[in-house]
Each structure stands twice: as structure tokens, then as C-alpha cells.
Coordinates of C-alpha atoms in Angstrom, one line a residue:
M7 CA 0.0 -0.5 0.0
M8 CA 2.9 2.4 1.0
A9 CA 4.5 1.9 -2.1
G10 CA 1.6 3.0 -4.2
L11 CA 0.8 6.2 -1.9
L12 CA 4.4 7.4 -2.4
A13 CA 4.8 6.6 -6.1
G14 CA 1.6 8.5 -6.2
C15 CA 2.9 11.6 -4.9
G16 CA 6.4 11.8 -5.5
A17 CA 7.2 15.3 -6.8
S18 CA 10.0 15.1 -9.5
A19 CA 10.1 18.9 -10.1
P20 CA 8.9 22.1 -7.6
A21 CA 5.3 23.1 -8.3
S22 CA 4.9 25.7 -11.1
E23 CA 5.3 29.6 -9.8
G24 CA 1.6 30.2 -11.3
S25 CA -0.1 27.6 -9.2
T26 CA 2.3 28.3 -6.1
Q27 CA 1.0 32.1 -6.4
A28 CA -2.7 31.0 -6.7
G29 CA -2.6 28.3 -3.9
T30 CA -0.9 30.8 -1.5
E31 CA -3.5 33.6 -2.3
E32 CA -6.5 31.4 -1.8
S33 CA -4.9 29.8 1.4
A34 CA -4.5 33.2 2.7
Q35 CA -8.3 34.1 2.3
T36 CA -9.1 30.8 3.9
E37 CA -7.1 31.2 6.6
E38 CA -8.4 35.1 7.1
S39 CA -11.9 33.8 7.0
A40 CA -11.6 30.8 9.4
A41 CA -9.9 33.2 12.0
S42 CA -13.1 34.9 12.6
D43 CA -15.5 31.6 12.3
T44 CA -16.9 29.6 15.2
S45 CA -16.1 26.3 16.3
A46 CA -17.3 23.5 14.7
A47 CA -19.4 22.9 18.1
E48 CA -20.9 26.3 17.5
K49 CA -21.7 26.3 13.8
D50 CA -24.7 25.2 12.3
L51 CA -23.6 22.2 10.2
N52 CA -27.1 20.4 9.7
G53 CA -27.1 19.2 6.0
T54 CA -23.8 19.7 5.2
K55 CA -22.0 17.2 2.8
V56 CA -17.9 16.1 3.1
T57 CA -16.8 14.6 -0.1
F58 CA -13.4 12.0 1.2
W59 CA -11.3 11.0 -1.0
N60 CA -8.7 7.9 -0.7
S61 CA -6.7 5.2 -2.0
F62 CA -7.7 2.6 0.7
T63 CA -9.0 -0.6 -1.6
G64 CA -8.0 -3.7 0.2
S65 CA -9.8 -4.6 3.2
D66 CA -8.7 -1.9 5.2
G67 CA -11.1 -0.2 2.9
D68 CA -13.6 -2.3 3.7
M69 CA -13.3 -1.0 7.4
L70 CA -13.1 2.5 6.6
V71 CA -16.5 2.5 4.6
Q72 CA -17.9 0.6 7.8
L73 CA -16.7 3.5 10.1
V74 CA -17.9 6.1 7.7
D75 CA -21.1 4.6 7.4
Q76 CA -21.3 4.5 11.2
F77 CA -19.9 8.1 11.7
N78 CA -23.3 9.1 8.8
K79 CA -25.5 7.7 11.2
E80 CA -24.3 8.8 14.8
N81 CA -23.2 12.1 14.4
S82 CA -26.1 14.4 15.8
D83 CA -24.9 17.3 13.3
G84 CA -26.3 16.5 9.8
I85 CA -23.3 15.7 8.4
T86 CA -23.0 13.2 5.6
V87 CA -19.8 12.1 4.6
E88 CA -19.7 10.8 0.9
M89 CA -16.2 8.4 0.4
D90 CA -14.8 7.7 -2.8
I91 CA -11.9 5.2 -2.8
S92 CA -9.9 4.6 -6.0
S93 CA -6.9 2.6 -6.9
D94 CA -6.0 6.0 -9.2
F95 CA -6.5 7.8 -6.4
D96 CA -3.4 10.2 -7.6
S97 CA -4.5 10.7 -10.9
Q98 CA -8.2 11.6 -9.9
L99 CA -7.1 14.0 -7.5
S100 CA -4.5 15.8 -9.9
T101 CA -7.4 16.0 -12.8
A102 CA -10.0 17.3 -10.4
L103 CA -7.8 20.0 -8.8
A104 CA -6.5 21.0 -12.2
A105 CA -10.2 21.6 -13.2
G106 CA -10.5 23.5 -10.3
T107 CA -12.9 21.1 -8.5
G108 CA -12.0 18.2 -5.9
P109 CA -12.9 16.8 -2.3
T110 CA -13.5 18.4 0.7
M111 CA -11.0 16.3 2.5
I112 CA -8.5 13.7 1.4
L113 CA -6.5 10.9 3.5
A114 CA -3.0 10.4 1.7
S115 CA 0.8 10.4 2.7
S116 CA 2.0 13.3 4.1
A117 CA 4.3 13.4 1.4
Y118 CA 1.6 14.5 -0.9
R119 CA 2.0 17.8 0.4
F120 CA 5.3 18.4 -1.9
T121 CA 3.1 17.8 -4.7
Y122 CA -0.2 19.2 -3.9
G123 CA 0.5 21.3 -1.0
D124 CA -0.8 24.7 -2.8
Y125 CA -4.4 23.3 -2.6
M126 CA -4.2 22.3 1.4
Q127 CA -5.8 24.3 3.9
N128 CA -3.5 25.0 7.3
V129 CA -5.7 22.7 9.5
S130 CA -3.7 23.6 12.5
D131 CA -6.7 25.1 14.0
I132 CA -8.4 22.1 14.1
F133 CA -7.4 22.1 18.0
D134 CA -9.3 25.4 18.4
K135 CA -12.2 24.4 16.8
T136 CA -12.8 21.2 18.3
S137 CA -12.1 19.3 21.5
L138 CA -9.0 17.4 20.3
D139 CA -6.0 18.1 22.5
K140 CA -2.7 18.6 20.8
T141 CA -0.9 17.6 23.3
D142 CA -2.3 14.0 23.0
F143 CA -1.0 13.9 19.4
M144 CA 2.8 12.7 19.4
Q145 CA 4.5 15.7 18.7
S146 CA 6.8 13.9 16.0
Y147 CA 4.0 12.7 14.2
L148 CA 2.7 16.0 14.1
D149 CA 5.9 17.8 12.7
Y150 CA 6.2 15.1 9.9
C151 CA 2.7 16.8 8.7
T152 CA 4.1 20.2 9.2
D153 CA 6.2 22.9 7.9
G154 CA 7.1 25.9 10.0
D155 CA 3.5 26.4 11.4
Y156 CA 1.5 25.3 8.5
E157 CA -0.1 21.9 9.3
Y158 CA -1.4 20.2 6.0
F159 CA -2.5 16.9 7.5
V160 CA -3.9 15.6 10.8
P161 CA -2.0 12.3 11.6
F162 CA -4.5 9.0 10.6
Q163 CA -1.7 6.2 10.5
V164 CA 1.9 5.7 11.3
V165 CA 3.7 3.5 8.8
G166 CA 7.0 2.1 10.3
Y167 CA 9.2 -1.0 9.6
Y168 CA 9.8 -3.5 12.1
M169 CA 12.1 -6.6 12.6
Y170 CA 10.2 -10.2 12.3
W171 CA 11.9 -13.1 13.5
N172 CA 10.5 -17.1 12.9
K173 CA 10.8 -18.4 16.7
D174 CA 10.9 -22.3 15.0
L175 CA 13.8 -21.9 13.4
F176 CA 15.7 -19.8 15.7
Q177 CA 14.9 -23.0 18.3
A178 CA 15.9 -25.4 15.6
A179 CA 19.1 -23.4 15.3
G180 CA 19.7 -23.7 19.0
L181 CA 19.1 -20.1 19.4
D182 CA 16.4 -18.7 21.9
P183 CA 13.2 -18.1 20.1
E184 CA 12.5 -15.4 22.6
K185 CA 15.8 -13.4 22.2
A186 CA 16.0 -11.3 18.8
P187 CA 19.2 -9.8 17.5
T188 CA 19.6 -6.3 18.6
T189 CA 22.8 -5.4 17.0
W190 CA 23.8 -6.6 12.9
D191 CA 26.9 -8.5 14.0
E192 CA 24.0 -10.6 15.9
W193 CA 21.7 -10.5 13.1
K194 CA 24.6 -12.0 10.9
E195 CA 25.7 -14.6 13.6
D196 CA 22.2 -15.8 14.1
A197 CA 21.6 -15.8 10.3
Q198 CA 24.8 -18.2 10.1
K199 CA 23.3 -20.6 12.3
I200 CA 19.7 -20.6 11.1
T201 CA 20.6 -21.2 7.4
D202 CA 20.0 -24.7 6.1
A203 CA 20.6 -25.0 2.6
S204 CA 19.3 -28.5 2.4
K205 CA 15.8 -27.1 3.4
N206 CA 16.3 -24.1 1.5
V207 CA 16.4 -22.1 4.8
Y208 CA 17.9 -19.1 5.1
G209 CA 18.9 -17.4 8.3
S210 CA 18.7 -13.5 6.5
G211 CA 15.8 -12.1 4.3
I212 CA 16.9 -8.9 2.6
S213 CA 15.7 -8.4 -0.8
Y214 CA 17.1 -7.0 -3.9
D215 CA 14.0 -5.6 -4.9
Y216 CA 12.2 -3.9 -1.7
N217 CA 13.4 -0.4 -2.0
Y218 CA 11.6 0.6 1.4
Q219 CA 13.1 -2.4 3.0
I220 CA 16.6 -1.3 2.3
A221 CA 16.2 2.1 2.9
H222 CA 14.7 1.3 6.6
I223 CA 17.8 -0.9 7.1
M224 CA 20.3 1.6 5.8
Q225 CA 19.8 4.5 7.1
R226 CA 20.2 2.9 10.7
F227 CA 23.8 2.5 9.4
G228 CA 24.4 5.8 7.6
G229 CA 21.7 8.3 8.4
L230 CA 19.7 10.0 5.9
A231 CA 20.5 9.9 1.8
V232 CA 19.7 14.0 1.9
T233 CA 20.0 16.2 4.3
K234 CA 20.0 20.2 4.5
D235 CA 23.3 22.2 4.4
G236 CA 22.4 25.6 5.1
D237 CA 19.9 26.8 2.8
Q238 CA 20.9 23.8 -0.1
W239 CA 20.0 20.3 -0.1
A240 CA 23.2 17.9 -0.4
A241 CA 23.2 13.8 -1.0
N242 CA 25.2 12.0 1.5
F243 CA 26.1 8.3 -0.5
A244 CA 29.4 9.0 -1.5
G245 CA 32.4 8.4 1.2
N246 CA 29.2 7.2 3.8
E247 CA 31.2 4.5 6.0
G248 CA 27.6 3.6 7.4
Y249 CA 26.0 3.2 4.1
A250 CA 29.6 1.0 2.9
K251 CA 29.4 -1.2 6.0
F252 CA 25.6 -1.9 5.2
L253 CA 26.2 -3.2 1.5
N254 CA 29.4 -5.1 2.3
M255 CA 27.2 -6.6 5.5
Y256 CA 24.7 -7.3 2.8
K257 CA 27.4 -8.9 0.1
E258 CA 28.8 -11.1 3.0
L259 CA 25.4 -12.5 3.7
V260 CA 24.8 -13.2 -0.1
A261 CA 28.2 -14.5 -0.5
N262 CA 27.7 -16.9 2.5
G263 CA 24.5 -18.1 1.6
D264 CA 22.8 -16.6 4.3
N265 CA 20.1 -14.1 2.3
P266 CA 18.8 -15.4 -0.9
Q267 CA 18.9 -13.3 -4.3
E268 CA 15.3 -13.4 -4.3
A269 CA 12.7 -10.4 -4.5
D270 CA 9.8 -11.7 -2.8
T271 CA 11.4 -12.6 0.8
D272 CA 8.1 -11.5 2.5
S273 CA 6.5 -14.5 1.1
M274 CA 9.6 -16.8 1.8
M275 CA 9.2 -15.4 5.2
S276 CA 5.1 -16.8 5.1
A277 CA 6.6 -20.3 4.0
G278 CA 9.1 -20.7 6.7
Q279 CA 12.1 -20.1 4.8
I280 CA 13.5 -16.8 6.4
G281 CA 14.4 -16.5 10.1
L282 CA 15.0 -13.1 10.1
T283 CA 13.6 -10.0 7.8
V284 CA 12.4 -6.2 7.9
G285 CA 8.9 -5.2 6.7
G286 CA 5.6 -3.2 7.6
P287 CA 2.5 -4.1 9.8
W288 CA 1.0 -5.8 6.6
V289 CA 3.7 -9.0 6.8
T290 CA 1.9 -10.0 10.1
A291 CA -0.9 -10.7 8.0
G292 CA 0.8 -13.8 5.8
L293 CA 2.6 -14.7 8.9
D294 CA -0.9 -15.4 10.7
T295 CA -2.8 -16.9 8.0
A296 CA 0.6 -19.1 7.4
G297 CA 0.8 -20.1 11.2
V298 CA 4.4 -19.0 11.5
N299 CA 5.4 -18.6 15.0
Y300 CA 7.0 -15.3 14.9
G301 CA 8.2 -12.4 17.3
I302 CA 8.2 -8.6 16.5
G303 CA 10.8 -6.2 17.3
L304 CA 12.4 -3.0 16.5
I305 CA 15.1 -2.8 13.6
P306 CA 18.4 -3.1 15.1
Q307 CA 20.1 0.5 15.3
D308 CA 23.9 1.2 14.5
A309 CA 25.9 4.2 13.8
A310 CA 23.2 6.3 12.8
G311 CA 21.6 6.0 16.4
D312 CA 18.2 6.2 17.9
M313 CA 15.2 6.6 15.3
N314 CA 12.0 5.7 14.6
S315 CA 11.9 6.2 10.7
V316 CA 8.2 6.4 9.4
E317 CA 5.7 7.6 7.2
V318 CA 2.7 9.4 8.6
L319 CA -0.7 9.3 6.6
G320 CA -3.2 11.8 7.4
F321 CA -6.2 13.9 6.9
S322 CA -6.0 16.9 4.4
V323 CA -8.5 19.6 4.0
L324 CA -8.5 21.3 0.7
N325 CA -8.9 24.9 -0.3
G326 CA -12.0 26.3 -2.1
V327 CA -14.2 24.2 0.5
S328 CA -16.9 26.6 2.5
E329 CA -16.4 27.2 6.0
E330 CA -19.3 25.0 6.9
E331 CA -17.5 22.0 4.9
K332 CA -13.8 22.7 6.7
L333 CA -15.8 22.2 9.7
A334 CA -17.3 19.2 9.0
A335 CA -14.9 17.5 8.1
Y336 CA -13.3 18.7 11.4
K337 CA -16.1 17.0 13.5
F338 CA -15.4 13.9 11.4
I339 CA -11.5 13.8 12.3
E340 CA -12.7 15.0 15.9
W341 CA -14.9 12.1 15.8
W342 CA -12.1 9.4 14.5
N343 CA -9.7 10.6 17.5
T344 CA -12.7 10.6 20.3
E345 CA -13.3 8.0 22.6
D346 CA -16.9 6.8 23.5
A347 CA -18.3 5.7 26.5
D348 CA -16.5 2.4 26.4
G349 CA -13.1 3.9 25.8
S350 CA -13.0 3.0 22.5
S351 CA -12.3 5.1 19.4
P352 CA -12.0 4.7 15.5
A353 CA -8.7 5.2 16.0
L354 CA -8.1 2.5 18.7
Q355 CA -10.2 0.6 16.1
W356 CA -8.0 0.7 13.0
S357 CA -5.1 0.3 15.2
L358 CA -6.1 -2.6 16.7
A359 CA -7.8 -4.3 13.4
N360 CA -4.7 -3.5 11.0
G361 CA -1.5 -3.5 13.1
F362 CA -0.9 0.1 13.2
P363 CA 1.0 1.9 15.9
A364 CA -0.8 4.6 17.7
Y365 CA -0.2 8.0 17.0
T366 CA -1.6 9.6 20.3
Y367 CA -0.7 9.0 23.7
S368 CA -4.3 8.3 24.8
V369 CA -4.5 5.5 22.3
A370 CA -0.9 3.9 23.2
A371 CA -2.5 3.8 26.5
N372 CA -5.6 2.0 26.0
E373 CA -5.5 -1.2 28.1
E374 CA -6.9 -3.4 24.7
Y375 CA -4.1 -1.4 22.6
K376 CA -1.3 -2.7 25.4
A377 CA -2.8 -6.1 25.3
S378 CA -2.0 -6.6 21.9
A379 CA 1.7 -8.2 21.6
K380 CA 2.0 -6.8 18.2
L381 CA 1.1 -3.3 18.8
S382 CA 3.5 -3.4 22.3
A383 CA 6.2 -4.6 20.2
M384 CA 5.8 -1.9 17.5
S385 CA 5.1 0.8 20.0
Q386 CA 8.5 0.2 21.8
A387 CA 10.0 2.6 19.4
N388 CA 10.7 6.1 20.9
P389 CA 7.8 8.4 19.4
E390 CA 10.2 11.6 20.0
A391 CA 13.0 10.2 18.1
P392 CA 14.1 11.5 14.7
T393 CA 11.1 9.8 12.5
D394 CA 12.3 11.5 8.9
F395 CA 12.4 8.3 6.3
I396 CA 15.4 8.2 4.5
V397 CA 15.5 11.9 3.6
D398 CA 15.2 14.9 5.9
S399 CA 11.2 15.3 6.0
S400 CA 10.8 18.3 4.2
F401 CA 12.9 17.1 1.0
P402 CA 10.5 16.9 -2.0
G403 CA 12.7 14.5 -4.1
I404 CA 12.0 11.3 -1.7
N405 CA 10.3 9.4 -4.4
A406 CA 13.0 9.8 -6.8
I407 CA 15.8 8.6 -4.3
L408 CA 13.6 5.4 -3.2
S409 CA 12.9 4.7 -7.4
D410 CA 16.2 6.0 -8.9
V411 CA 19.0 5.8 -6.5
I412 CA 18.7 2.8 -4.2
P413 CA 17.3 -0.3 -6.5
P414 CA 20.5 0.4 -8.3
M415 CA 22.3 0.7 -5.4
I416 CA 21.0 -2.7 -3.9
N417 CA 21.3 -4.8 -7.3
A418 CA 24.8 -4.0 -8.0
A419 CA 25.7 -5.0 -4.7
A420 CA 23.5 -8.3 -5.1
F421 CA 24.7 -9.6 -8.7
D422 CA 27.9 -7.2 -9.9
S423 CA 31.3 -7.0 -8.5
T424 CA 31.4 -3.7 -8.4
S425 CA 33.4 -1.9 -5.4
V426 CA 31.1 -0.8 -2.9
E427 CA 33.1 2.5 -3.2
D428 CA 31.8 2.5 -6.8
I429 CA 28.3 1.6 -6.1
L430 CA 28.3 4.6 -3.7
N431 CA 30.1 7.0 -5.8
T432 CA 27.5 5.9 -8.7
A433 CA 24.6 6.4 -6.1
Q434 CA 25.9 9.6 -5.4
T435 CA 25.7 10.8 -8.6
S436 CA 22.2 10.0 -9.6
A437 CA 21.2 11.6 -6.2
D438 CA 23.0 14.7 -7.2
D439 CA 21.0 15.1 -10.2
I440 CA 17.8 14.7 -8.0
V441 CA 19.2 17.3 -5.3
A442 CA 19.7 19.8 -8.0
D443 CA 16.1 20.1 -9.0
Y444 CA 15.3 21.6 -5.5
N445 CA 18.4 23.8 -4.9
S446 CA 18.2 27.4 -6.3

């Protein structure tokens, strides 16, 4: 799902000057109007319709439909949310906005702000116009959706990557099935013990064709691939000792037969052929279906230090909607994050059903949430640690780094005899070309 979301939103070039000016003027007018309006609780919203677009086409989309229906039946304000789920969401949105139309609200990756930010309202006033408590939201996730004082999204879902291990393979190898590796040296040692060529079992499952997985791992070794140097963006591949260490480790695992030269390591993990791997929360669905006895933990850190690299999805309200529509959208977001008499909320239900960690302290403190072994393991990450994923979270060219730089790099490490130094130099050249588009 995340691959599709980010693939649709990657801005390969800055927005045009004309669209920026138009969007800024409209946004300023919207903010000026909003400043004098009453809160959502005081406004008569009876009969207000909220059009709501997103790309949740899977089983999670079915749940989203049910929850939207629940809101429409339960809310006492006379608000109706009309949701449109599309597998071609990005094209649908870009076409509508180009024509001067579009929905009231979208649900998308926070990276959409790089492409559609000129069309998005500043939603930071939601905490003034509703009962939502800003201090209940984990600040690092709010920061991911914000540029300065401009908040493009209210968090909806946090997508991190985690370490998974097959407890039965650990036990068969004489390892403690309840003790996963906490360092990459331990990862290599455990992988060597687990590997059994006669059974087509590999200790390590790092894919050459899984750019998100690679990015989450490599940044633990060498930090972010693009950072800000003064007022200029800078790529950090060439001479990056951490990245070199990661690539050398990967080459060693492959050469020793402890890591397969395969693309779909998730399926191999579900088939009981992988001892250790890294993936998103959706990995658990395949493991549960296959009956794999597994554990979940945080990805081991390395020289780059403590981090909680994630992608944040959120609700965004678009420009051009009426004040009533905006406040009605706020009411839905408020409802999503508000506990009922039983202490439940749609946000909690979503985490429990789909396996995504909390973005609010109240959900994380819920007893039902804490009773989930999966969510408890995922929530061990420090929510206040840096959340940037592979690049500084305000760098618009993340998609190009993920699609044009990392795949050739890991493929060269997997299949070519090219030296690690040359691999990183080539990656640097490609990344410099991308970064140049955003430096002026």
C-alpha cells in the first residue's frame, strides 16, 4: 500500500510558480476567513456534505467504509460524509484540482504536500475549533505533517518497519526463540546458524527488490541520504561509511548463502524459509495466515543512532471548500479520535484491526491496545526520536531517491562485482542530479 501511495505523490520537480501563487492567495483568504469563524461545535452544520477521497482499496478500505457509515448514522449534526475510494486516486485528484474542483478532504501520505501543498489548507486550527487536545498527539508525527506553522495533515496512520523472526527456526538452530538480535553483528551470527541449504532455509531475508526495506535498514547504518546543508540540499552517499558497512554486510550475507538473491522475501518468510527479515505491519497478515510462530521487534540500530523512521498518513482539507464543509470535516476527524463511553474510538479500532501503532498517547495507553503483543512490540520505538525516513522529511524528492537511486545500488551489491566504493559513487551522482532540481 505504501509503495502505491508514495509512487503517486513523488514530486520530481517543484510546483509551478503560477500554481504556488494562486494556492498561496487562496490559502491566505481561507485562513483569514477561518480566523473569524466559530468552532465546529457552535456552527450549524445540518445538511453539510463532506466529500472524502482516498486510495484504501483493500480490506482496510472495507473497514473505512464501515466506519464512515457509522459516523453518518451516529453524528447528531446532520453531516454526511460521501467517500470515494479509488485505485487511481492520484490521477483522480490531480485531474480534479487542475480543473478547479476536488473533494472536501483527502486521506493520503504526508508526502502529498510536496505535490499538492498549494491546494491544502492549514489545519492547525482544528485544535481550537474542536475538542481535540494537541498535546495528546505525539509531536514527532505532527511535525512530519507540518512545515513551519503550516500543518497540512492531521495524523491518521503511522507506517513503520520492524524486525520479524521465525521462532521455530531460531529454536531449531539452537537459539533462544524469545531473544532476537539487537545488533547487526548478532543478526549475521544468528543468520549463519539458521541457514540450512538442504531445506532451502535462509537466516537473513533482505531483498534486492524492496527499496523501502533497504532504505529503512541502510539509514540505521549511515543516516539520511539527503540532508540540508545551510539553505541547500546535499546527498550523502559517496564516502558514507555507514552505507558502505551495510552494503558490505549484505554482500557477505549473500556470498555466504545466508541471504537469498530473491525479490519476494515476505512470501519466503510466510513459507517458513526465512529466519529474520524487515517489513511493515502488513507482514503479520501473511505470517498469521500461514501459521508461522514469529516475533516482532525493532530494527537493530547502528552508528546513526536512535531513530523511529516512519511515513505518516493523514487527513487534509483542501482549499475552495466552504467554512461549513471545513468544520464538518473537522467534526469527522474529531469523531475519529474521540473515545466513546466504553473507552474505544475509531482510531483505536483501526490500530487493533490493521496493526498500525498509535499516534496519540491516549490510544497507546488504552488497555486493549497494550494487550496486543504486536502493537506493544511496534510501540517500543521512541516516538520522540527522529522520524525522518531516508531523507529529511521536508525534502520533496524522496520518491526519486527511493525509485532511481536505491534500487540500482542494492542490485549492484547483489549481482555485480562492482566495489562498494564505486556503487556509492554512482549513487551519489544520481542523487546529486535529483537534489539539483530542488536547489536554487
